[in-house]
mmCIF file of C-alpha atoms in Angstrom:
data_model
loop_
_atom_site.group_PDB
_atom_site.id
_atom_site.type_symbol
_atom_site.label_atom_id
_atom_site.label_comp_id
_atom_site.label_asym_id
_atom_site.label_seq_id
_atom_site.Cartn_x
_atom_site.Cartn_y
_atom_site.Cartn_z
ATOM 1 C CA MET A 1 -15.652 -27.935 -24.183
ATOM 2 C CA ALA A 2 -17.361 -30.951 -22.595
ATOM 3 C CA ASP A 3 -15.343 -33.765 -20.999
ATOM 4 C CA GLY A 4 -15.972 -37.460 -20.303
ATOM 5 C CA ALA A 5 -17.294 -40.474 -22.176
ATOM 6 C CA ASP A 6 -20.272 -38.583 -23.627
ATOM 7 C CA LYS A 7 -18.103 -35.832 -25.066
ATOM 8 C CA PRO A 8 -19.733 -34.535 -28.269
ATOM 9 C CA LEU A 9 -17.980 -35.131 -31.574
ATOM 10 C CA LEU A 10 -17.566 -33.097 -34.755
ATOM 11 C CA THR A 11 -20.114 -35.432 -36.350
ATOM 12 C CA ASP A 12 -22.698 -34.233 -33.812
ATOM 13 C CA ILE A 13 -22.076 -30.633 -34.854
ATOM 14 C CA ALA A 14 -22.308 -31.520 -38.548
ATOM 15 C CA ALA A 15 -25.617 -33.345 -38.032
ATOM 16 C CA ARG A 16 -27.185 -30.512 -36.041
ATOM 17 C CA ALA A 17 -25.966 -27.791 -38.408
ATOM 18 C CA GLY A 18 -26.737 -29.759 -41.554
ATOM 19 C CA VAL A 19 -23.291 -29.224 -43.032
ATOM 20 C CA SER A 20 -20.374 -31.414 -43.996
ATOM 21 C CA MET A 21 -17.632 -32.563 -41.648
ATOM 22 C CA ALA A 22 -15.169 -30.556 -43.751
ATOM 23 C CA THR A 23 -17.141 -27.376 -43.054
ATOM 24 C CA VAL A 24 -17.248 -28.091 -39.327
ATOM 25 C CA ASP A 25 -13.496 -28.699 -39.318
ATOM 26 C CA ARG A 26 -12.894 -25.401 -41.106
ATOM 27 C CA VAL A 27 -15.009 -23.472 -38.612
ATOM 28 C CA VAL A 28 -13.715 -25.070 -35.409
ATOM 29 C CA ASN A 29 -10.090 -24.820 -36.554
ATOM 30 C CA ARG A 30 -10.608 -21.383 -38.122
ATOM 31 C CA ARG A 31 -9.630 -22.444 -41.599
ATOM 32 C CA LYS A 32 -10.433 -20.293 -44.582
ATOM 33 C CA GLY A 33 -13.219 -20.904 -47.080
ATOM 34 C CA VAL A 34 -16.436 -20.587 -45.005
ATOM 35 C CA SER A 35 -18.955 -17.765 -45.254
ATOM 36 C CA GLU A 36 -19.657 -15.685 -42.169
ATOM 37 C CA ARG A 37 -23.279 -16.873 -42.044
ATOM 38 C CA THR A 38 -22.275 -20.550 -42.156
ATOM 39 C CA ARG A 39 -19.533 -20.005 -39.619
ATOM 40 C CA ARG A 40 -21.932 -18.559 -37.058
ATOM 41 C CA HIS A 41 -24.493 -21.301 -37.743
ATOM 42 C CA VAL A 42 -21.881 -24.004 -37.086
ATOM 43 C CA LEU A 43 -20.639 -22.308 -33.918
ATOM 44 C CA GLU A 44 -24.185 -22.133 -32.557
ATOM 45 C CA ALA A 45 -24.574 -25.848 -33.271
ATOM 46 C CA ALA A 46 -21.272 -26.542 -31.514
ATOM 47 C CA ARG A 47 -22.547 -24.718 -28.434
ATOM 48 C CA ALA A 48 -25.917 -26.447 -28.559
ATOM 49 C CA VAL A 49 -24.413 -29.954 -28.558
ATOM 50 C CA GLY A 50 -21.910 -28.994 -25.854
ATOM 51 C CA TYR A 51 -18.761 -29.235 -27.970
ATOM 52 C CA LEU A 52 -17.829 -25.608 -27.219
ATOM 53 C CA GLY A 53 -18.489 -23.503 -24.166
ATOM 54 C CA ASP A 54 -19.717 -19.927 -24.216
ATOM 55 C CA ASP A 55 -16.230 -18.438 -23.860
ATOM 56 C CA GLU A 56 -14.870 -20.555 -26.704
ATOM 57 C CA VAL A 57 -17.747 -19.634 -28.989
ATOM 58 C CA LEU A 58 -17.241 -15.974 -28.128
ATOM 59 C CA ARG A 59 -13.552 -16.135 -28.999
ATOM 60 C CA ILE A 60 -13.887 -18.188 -32.176
ATOM 61 C CA GLY A 61 -17.062 -16.365 -33.183
ATOM 62 C CA ALA A 62 -15.789 -12.828 -32.743
ATOM 63 C CA GLU A 63 -15.470 -10.829 -35.926
ATOM 64 C CA ARG A 64 -12.813 -12.927 -37.546
ATOM 65 C CA ALA A 65 -9.323 -11.726 -36.722
ATOM 66 C CA LEU A 66 -6.405 -12.829 -38.827
ATOM 67 C CA ASN A 67 -5.091 -16.381 -38.673
ATOM 68 C CA VAL A 68 -1.319 -15.834 -38.511
ATOM 69 C CA THR A 69 1.389 -18.484 -38.731
ATOM 70 C CA VAL A 70 4.955 -17.727 -37.637
ATOM 71 C CA LEU A 71 7.684 -19.898 -39.198
ATOM 72 C CA LEU A 72 11.105 -19.901 -37.525
ATOM 73 C CA PRO A 73 14.296 -21.927 -38.049
ATOM 74 C CA ALA A 74 14.760 -24.880 -35.720
ATOM 75 C CA GLY A 75 18.055 -25.396 -33.891
ATOM 76 C CA THR A 76 20.008 -24.185 -30.897
ATOM 77 C CA ASN A 77 19.929 -20.438 -31.575
ATOM 78 C CA PRO A 78 18.846 -18.964 -28.191
ATOM 79 C CA TYR A 79 17.465 -15.768 -29.753
ATOM 80 C CA LEU A 80 15.143 -17.666 -32.079
ATOM 81 C CA ARG A 81 13.968 -19.849 -29.194
ATOM 82 C CA LEU A 82 13.277 -16.643 -27.254
ATOM 83 C CA LEU A 83 11.301 -15.272 -30.203
ATOM 84 C CA GLY A 84 9.291 -18.510 -30.291
ATOM 85 C CA ASP A 85 8.606 -18.146 -26.564
ATOM 86 C CA ARG A 86 7.284 -14.631 -27.157
ATOM 87 C CA VAL A 87 4.927 -15.956 -29.850
ATOM 88 C CA ARG A 88 3.637 -18.665 -27.492
ATOM 89 C CA ALA A 89 3.142 -16.068 -24.747
ATOM 90 C CA ARG A 90 1.009 -14.026 -27.149
ATOM 91 C CA ILE A 91 -1.034 -17.152 -27.907
ATOM 92 C CA ASP A 92 -1.624 -17.813 -24.197
ATOM 93 C CA ARG A 93 -2.889 -14.317 -23.435
ATOM 94 C CA ALA A 94 -4.806 -13.667 -26.673
ATOM 95 C CA GLY A 95 -8.175 -11.967 -26.361
ATOM 96 C CA ALA A 96 -11.252 -12.205 -28.561
ATOM 97 C CA GLY A 97 -10.078 -9.545 -31.008
ATOM 98 C CA ASP A 98 -6.441 -10.645 -31.263
ATOM 99 C CA PRO A 99 -5.007 -12.605 -34.185
ATOM 100 C CA PHE A 100 -5.062 -16.382 -33.907
ATOM 101 C CA LEU A 101 -1.394 -17.358 -33.836
ATOM 102 C CA ARG A 102 0.436 -20.565 -34.614
ATOM 103 C CA CYS A 103 4.201 -21.031 -34.457
ATOM 104 C CA TYR A 104 6.249 -23.754 -36.153
ATOM 105 C CA PHE A 105 9.976 -24.393 -36.268
ATOM 106 C CA ILE A 106 11.244 -25.464 -39.694
ATOM 107 C CA GLU A 107 14.508 -27.288 -40.411
ATOM 108 C CA SER A 108 17.200 -24.599 -40.522
ATOM 109 C CA PHE A 109 18.889 -23.699 -43.816
ATOM 110 C CA ASN A 110 16.542 -25.997 -45.780
ATOM 111 C CA ALA A 111 14.945 -23.949 -48.557
ATOM 112 C CA ALA A 112 12.721 -26.798 -49.756
ATOM 113 C CA ALA A 113 11.352 -27.339 -46.243
ATOM 114 C CA LEU A 114 10.576 -23.629 -45.840
ATOM 115 C CA ALA A 115 8.903 -23.443 -49.268
ATOM 116 C CA ASP A 116 6.750 -26.468 -48.370
ATOM 117 C CA ALA A 117 5.861 -24.929 -44.990
ATOM 118 C CA LEU A 118 4.769 -21.685 -46.659
ATOM 119 C CA ARG A 119 2.420 -23.541 -48.996
ATOM 120 C CA LYS A 120 0.966 -25.763 -46.261
ATOM 121 C CA SER A 121 0.558 -22.872 -43.813
ATOM 122 C CA ALA A 122 -1.357 -20.865 -46.408
ATOM 123 C CA GLU A 123 -4.200 -23.415 -46.262
ATOM 124 C CA TRP A 124 -5.114 -22.086 -42.772
ATOM 125 C CA SER A 125 -3.380 -18.740 -42.592
ATOM 126 C CA ASP A 126 -4.563 -15.330 -43.683
ATOM 127 C CA ALA A 127 -0.996 -14.152 -43.076
ATOM 128 C CA ILE A 128 2.455 -15.665 -42.508
ATOM 129 C CA ALA A 129 5.507 -14.176 -40.823
ATOM 130 C CA PHE A 130 8.691 -16.091 -41.570
ATOM 131 C CA PHE A 131 12.464 -16.018 -41.204
ATOM 132 C CA ALA A 132 13.482 -16.086 -44.855
ATOM 133 C CA ILE A 133 16.103 -18.072 -46.722
ATOM 134 C CA GLU A 134 17.137 -16.206 -49.859
ATOM 135 C CA HIS A 135 16.637 -18.993 -52.382
ATOM 136 C CA PRO A 136 14.681 -19.402 -55.657
ATOM 137 C CA GLU A 137 12.446 -22.112 -54.176
ATOM 138 C CA VAL A 138 11.430 -19.873 -51.294
ATOM 139 C CA ARG A 139 10.850 -16.856 -53.556
ATOM 140 C CA ALA A 140 8.669 -18.980 -55.848
ATOM 141 C CA ALA A 141 6.611 -20.291 -52.910
ATOM 142 C CA ALA A 142 6.234 -16.778 -51.484
ATOM 143 C CA ALA A 143 5.023 -15.422 -54.838
ATOM 144 C CA GLU A 144 2.562 -18.301 -55.187
ATOM 145 C CA VAL A 145 1.159 -17.887 -51.680
ATOM 146 C CA GLU A 146 0.857 -14.100 -51.973
ATOM 147 C CA GLY A 147 -0.812 -14.524 -55.340
ATOM 148 C CA GLN A 148 -3.494 -16.614 -53.639
ATOM 149 C CA GLY A 149 -4.202 -13.800 -51.177
ATOM 150 C CA THR A 150 -2.135 -14.750 -48.116
ATOM 151 C CA ARG A 151 -0.250 -11.785 -46.652
ATOM 152 C CA LEU A 152 3.464 -12.228 -45.984
ATOM 153 C CA VAL A 153 6.135 -10.512 -43.935
ATOM 154 C CA THR A 154 9.725 -11.635 -43.404
ATOM 155 C CA LEU A 155 11.361 -11.444 -39.968
ATOM 156 C CA VAL A 156 15.031 -10.619 -39.282
ATOM 157 C CA SER A 157 16.203 -11.881 -42.693
ATOM 158 C CA ASN A 158 14.458 -10.978 -45.930
ATOM 159 C CA LEU A 159 14.173 -12.254 -49.508
ATOM 160 C CA GLY A 160 15.751 -9.227 -51.165
ATOM 161 C CA ASP A 161 14.047 -6.180 -52.620
ATOM 162 C CA ARG A 162 13.037 -7.842 -55.867
ATOM 163 C CA ALA A 163 10.821 -10.336 -54.015
ATOM 164 C CA GLY A 164 8.491 -7.480 -53.013
ATOM 165 C CA VAL A 165 7.663 -8.988 -49.609
ATOM 166 C CA ALA A 166 7.363 -6.640 -46.614
ATOM 167 C CA HIS A 167 10.153 -6.992 -44.071
ATOM 168 C CA VAL A 168 10.478 -6.340 -40.344
ATOM 169 C CA GLY A 169 14.007 -6.169 -38.986
ATOM 170 C CA LEU A 170 17.170 -4.134 -38.765
ATOM 171 C CA ASP A 171 19.143 -2.359 -41.471
ATOM 172 C CA ASN A 172 21.643 -5.212 -41.509
ATOM 173 C CA HIS A 173 24.294 -3.502 -43.617
ATOM 174 C CA ALA A 174 24.373 -0.666 -41.083
ATOM 175 C CA VAL A 175 24.458 -3.241 -38.275
ATOM 176 C CA GLY A 176 27.536 -4.859 -39.798
ATOM 177 C CA ARG A 177 29.273 -1.498 -40.105
ATOM 178 C CA THR A 178 28.457 -0.791 -36.466
ATOM 179 C CA ALA A 179 30.035 -4.107 -35.454
ATOM 180 C CA GLY A 180 33.134 -3.277 -37.516
ATOM 181 C CA LEU A 181 33.477 0.087 -35.819
ATOM 182 C CA LEU A 182 33.194 -1.494 -32.372
ATOM 183 C CA VAL A 183 35.740 -4.219 -33.126
ATOM 184 C CA GLY A 184 38.218 -1.764 -34.640
ATOM 185 C CA ARG A 185 37.923 0.790 -31.847
ATOM 186 C CA LEU A 186 37.912 -1.712 -28.983
ATOM 187 C CA ALA A 187 40.847 -3.720 -30.353
ATOM 188 C CA GLY A 188 42.946 -0.559 -30.228
ATOM 189 C CA ARG A 189 45.625 -1.983 -32.523
ATOM 190 C CA ASP A 190 46.955 -1.040 -35.913
ATOM 191 C CA ARG A 191 47.704 -4.660 -36.818
ATOM 192 C CA GLY A 192 46.085 -8.019 -36.213
ATOM 193 C CA ALA A 193 43.474 -10.420 -37.573
ATOM 194 C CA VAL A 194 39.701 -10.129 -37.252
ATOM 195 C CA ALA A 195 37.328 -12.999 -37.997
ATOM 196 C CA LEU A 196 33.654 -13.438 -38.820
ATOM 197 C CA VAL A 197 31.365 -16.336 -37.958
ATOM 198 C CA ALA A 198 27.926 -16.578 -39.577
ATOM 199 C CA GLY A 199 24.996 -18.953 -39.641
ATOM 200 C CA SER A 200 24.857 -19.045 -43.435
ATOM 201 C CA ARG A 201 25.185 -16.637 -46.332
ATOM 202 C CA ASN A 202 21.796 -17.973 -47.461
ATOM 203 C CA TYR A 203 20.367 -15.731 -44.779
ATOM 204 C CA ARG A 204 20.419 -12.298 -46.337
ATOM 205 C CA ALA A 205 20.678 -10.732 -42.879
ATOM 206 C CA HIS A 206 23.999 -12.500 -42.400
ATOM 207 C CA SER A 207 25.417 -11.660 -45.824
ATOM 208 C CA ASP A 208 24.382 -7.992 -45.429
ATOM 209 C CA ARG A 209 26.019 -7.791 -42.002
ATOM 210 C CA GLU A 210 29.169 -9.386 -43.389
ATOM 211 C CA ALA A 211 29.291 -6.861 -46.239
ATOM 212 C CA GLY A 212 28.807 -3.931 -43.874
ATOM 213 C CA PHE A 213 31.501 -5.195 -41.507
ATOM 214 C CA LEU A 214 34.030 -5.721 -44.301
ATOM 215 C CA SER A 215 33.392 -2.288 -45.796
ATOM 216 C CA LEU A 216 33.925 -0.523 -42.455
ATOM 217 C CA ILE A 217 37.118 -2.418 -41.595
ATOM 218 C CA ASP A 218 38.539 -1.738 -45.064
ATOM 219 C CA GLU A 219 37.601 1.926 -44.810
ATOM 220 C CA MET A 220 38.701 2.760 -41.271
ATOM 221 C CA PHE A 221 41.088 0.013 -40.129
ATOM 222 C CA PRO A 222 43.099 -1.057 -43.181
ATOM 223 C CA GLY A 223 45.870 -2.499 -41.003
ATOM 224 C CA LEU A 224 43.565 -5.213 -39.677
ATOM 225 C CA SER A 225 43.584 -8.376 -41.776
ATOM 226 C CA LEU A 226 40.324 -10.203 -42.405
ATOM 227 C CA VAL A 227 40.045 -13.955 -41.897
ATOM 228 C CA GLY A 228 37.672 -15.794 -44.221
ATOM 229 C CA LEU A 229 34.125 -16.175 -42.906
ATOM 230 C CA ARG A 230 33.231 -19.428 -41.142
ATOM 231 C CA GLU A 231 29.660 -20.729 -41.422
ATOM 232 C CA GLY A 232 28.614 -22.180 -38.068
ATOM 233 C CA HIS A 233 24.926 -22.699 -38.960
ATOM 234 C CA ASP A 234 23.885 -21.000 -35.709
ATOM 235 C CA ASP A 235 25.040 -24.100 -33.860
ATOM 236 C CA ALA A 236 26.977 -23.686 -30.606
ATOM 237 C CA ALA A 237 29.097 -26.807 -31.147
ATOM 238 C CA GLU A 238 30.123 -25.737 -34.657
ATOM 239 C CA ASN A 239 30.908 -22.227 -33.475
ATOM 240 C CA TYR A 240 33.039 -23.692 -30.670
ATOM 241 C CA ARG A 241 35.113 -25.742 -33.127
ATOM 242 C CA HIS A 242 35.512 -22.804 -35.510
ATOM 243 C CA THR A 243 36.745 -20.578 -32.699
ATOM 244 C CA LEU A 244 39.301 -23.120 -31.472
ATOM 245 C CA ALA A 245 40.623 -23.404 -35.027
ATOM 246 C CA LEU A 246 40.816 -19.620 -35.351
ATOM 247 C CA LEU A 247 42.751 -19.304 -32.100
ATOM 248 C CA ASP A 248 45.174 -22.021 -33.224
ATOM 249 C CA GLN A 249 45.669 -20.695 -36.752
ATOM 250 C CA GLN A 250 45.645 -16.953 -36.033
ATOM 251 C CA PRO A 251 47.910 -16.146 -33.069
ATOM 252 C CA ASP A 252 47.442 -12.439 -33.872
ATOM 253 C CA LEU A 253 43.617 -12.660 -33.623
ATOM 254 C CA VAL A 254 42.285 -9.459 -32.049
ATOM 255 C CA GLY A 255 38.559 -9.624 -32.784
ATOM 256 C CA ILE A 256 35.610 -11.855 -33.660
ATOM 257 C CA TYR A 257 32.187 -10.773 -34.941
ATOM 258 C CA ASN A 258 29.470 -13.423 -34.773
ATOM 259 C CA VAL A 259 27.122 -12.369 -37.556
ATOM 260 C CA GLY A 260 24.488 -14.924 -36.528
ATOM 261 C CA GLY A 261 23.470 -16.611 -33.282
ATOM 262 C CA SER A 262 24.573 -19.265 -30.779
ATOM 263 C CA SER A 263 27.429 -17.194 -29.410
ATOM 264 C CA GLY A 264 27.776 -19.627 -26.503
ATOM 265 C CA GLY A 265 30.131 -21.835 -28.484
ATOM 266 C CA ILE A 266 32.471 -18.922 -29.147
ATOM 267 C CA THR A 267 32.494 -17.734 -25.545
ATOM 268 C CA ARG A 268 33.215 -21.284 -24.378
ATOM 269 C CA ALA A 269 36.300 -21.471 -26.586
ATOM 270 C CA LEU A 270 37.537 -18.030 -25.538
ATOM 271 C CA ARG A 271 37.140 -18.913 -21.858
ATOM 272 C CA GLU A 272 38.913 -22.257 -22.221
ATOM 273 C CA ARG A 273 41.856 -20.647 -23.960
ATOM 274 C CA GLY A 274 41.971 -17.674 -21.616
ATOM 275 C CA ARG A 275 41.654 -15.239 -24.509
ATOM 276 C CA GLY A 276 39.881 -12.377 -22.814
ATOM 277 C CA ASP A 277 42.008 -10.053 -24.946
ATOM 278 C CA VAL A 278 40.008 -10.923 -28.087
ATOM 279 C CA VAL A 279 37.248 -8.399 -28.762
ATOM 280 C CA PHE A 280 34.002 -10.306 -29.281
ATOM 281 C CA ILE A 281 30.797 -8.771 -30.682
ATOM 282 C CA GLY A 282 27.641 -10.871 -31.175
ATOM 283 C CA HIS A 283 23.875 -10.744 -31.635
ATOM 284 C CA GLY A 284 20.805 -11.280 -29.470
ATOM 285 C CA LEU A 285 20.486 -10.468 -25.772
ATOM 286 C CA THR A 286 19.734 -13.880 -24.230
ATOM 287 C CA ASP A 287 20.764 -15.629 -21.028
ATOM 288 C CA ASP A 288 24.064 -16.845 -22.491
ATOM 289 C CA THR A 289 25.121 -13.530 -24.008
ATOM 290 C CA ARG A 290 24.102 -11.712 -20.833
ATOM 291 C CA ARG A 291 26.433 -13.966 -18.808
ATOM 292 C CA ALA A 292 29.215 -13.420 -21.329
ATOM 293 C CA LEU A 293 28.863 -9.640 -21.056
ATOM 294 C CA LEU A 294 28.937 -9.820 -17.276
ATOM 295 C CA ASP A 295 32.118 -11.924 -17.149
ATOM 296 C CA GLY A 296 33.842 -9.891 -19.851
ATOM 297 C CA THR A 297 34.017 -12.599 -22.534
ATOM 298 C CA MET A 298 31.769 -10.537 -24.799
ATOM 299 C CA ASP A 299 32.282 -6.826 -25.314
ATOM 300 C CA ALA A 300 28.954 -5.872 -26.887
ATOM 301 C CA VAL A 301 25.669 -7.459 -27.981
ATOM 302 C CA LEU A 302 23.650 -6.082 -30.904
ATOM 303 C CA ASP A 303 19.977 -6.711 -30.335
ATOM 304 C CA GLN A 304 16.472 -6.267 -31.686
ATOM 305 C CA ASP A 305 13.800 -6.732 -29.032
ATOM 306 C CA PRO A 306 11.820 -9.886 -29.971
ATOM 307 C CA SER A 307 8.564 -8.477 -28.576
ATOM 308 C CA VAL A 308 8.918 -5.339 -30.682
ATOM 309 C CA LEU A 309 9.787 -7.501 -33.695
ATOM 310 C CA LEU A 310 6.626 -9.572 -33.243
ATOM 311 C CA ASP A 311 4.402 -6.560 -32.587
ATOM 312 C CA ARG A 312 5.664 -4.784 -35.714
ATOM 313 C CA ALA A 313 5.190 -7.920 -37.806
ATOM 314 C CA LEU A 314 1.566 -8.333 -36.702
ATOM 315 C CA GLN A 315 0.925 -4.644 -37.293
ATOM 316 C CA THR A 316 2.391 -4.925 -40.795
ATOM 317 C CA LEU A 317 0.271 -7.984 -41.611
ATOM 318 C CA ALA A 318 -2.855 -6.144 -40.435
ATOM 319 C CA GLU A 319 -2.150 -3.303 -42.894
ATOM 320 C CA PRO A 320 -1.893 -4.660 -46.450
ATOM 321 C CA GLY A 321 0.732 -2.851 -48.481
ATOM 322 C CA ALA A 322 2.611 -1.550 -45.421
ATOM 323 C CA ARG A 323 6.383 -1.207 -45.772
ATOM 324 C CA PRO A 324 7.788 -0.652 -42.258
ATOM 325 C CA ASP A 325 10.968 1.264 -41.546
ATOM 326 C CA PRO A 326 13.931 -0.670 -40.090
ATOM 327 C CA LEU A 327 13.749 -1.394 -36.384
ATOM 328 C CA LYS A 328 15.922 0.416 -33.872
ATOM 329 C CA LEU A 329 19.213 -1.298 -33.076
ATOM 330 C CA ASP A 330 19.909 -1.801 -29.375
ATOM 331 C CA ILE A 331 23.559 -2.124 -28.295
ATOM 332 C CA TYR A 332 24.271 -3.607 -24.887
ATOM 333 C CA PHE A 333 27.496 -3.500 -22.934
ATOM 334 C CA ARG A 334 28.068 -4.857 -19.435
ATOM 335 C CA GLU A 335 27.342 -1.453 -17.942
ATOM 336 C CA ASN A 336 23.935 -0.839 -19.549
ATOM 337 C CA LEU A 337 22.304 -4.253 -19.280
ATOM 338 C CA PRO A 338 18.568 -3.943 -18.569
#
């Protein structure tokens, strides 16, 4: 693209191509609603006036790959920030035939904000991958957007089977049972309290993990008492306060399972209180959970590789009607860290 005071404008492209400014904007920003013939005509005009260089025209003008938007919850969850970093890395190294990616962080736990983002993203996107909130507003927006021809896939947390939207993630009920087995075995006690911390039950991934955990503890470790679930909204500060309260109120606490993210708040509380005896299982292999495994504050981390998650989502969006199998669960202990 040209630089300096004489830099060409979109109006120059519109005048040379004989089309409207709206059409030029759609072509340059890869929005939907322009025929292939018009698109190539506008791109040639953009090159002729010096608005785009040869490489840019080649990339934008290649046989149109999908425009894909990724919508993730905002906040302090290190795993979701890592997933966002992986999306941005894919954007930076994209080739001519790769999907055009955009990534936005939406206010966490806000169904109305996510529903609005789905509708707005559909104006540009051929496909949207999003971390779902199980809520009527979000289901209605998803149905509306899919009905208009935009492909959808949910990441990590889905909308439930009745929504009919493809999902890429773990079998979260089985994940919760796995966490229950680890806590029960590692605690090595017939009696004691075990606690759960979650982001929110509005994330189906969290409610499914909770259900799986409770069923396993009830089935295999009936002597362990279950403390009511705390919702920490994937916020380290909230999780820290919840953990301090648990340690104060439950002197017989033997285990904690963090169903969601931001485990750093829990490990901080356990370290401050010197409670290395409490079995702690959490999610997402990130810098903070890696440190906690190494110093013994965490016993195990349940993980789904964010690069694999993104690759599978893009593959699913490229194949309309695909219904992928659950991803493989990775379990990391101090001794098998990559």
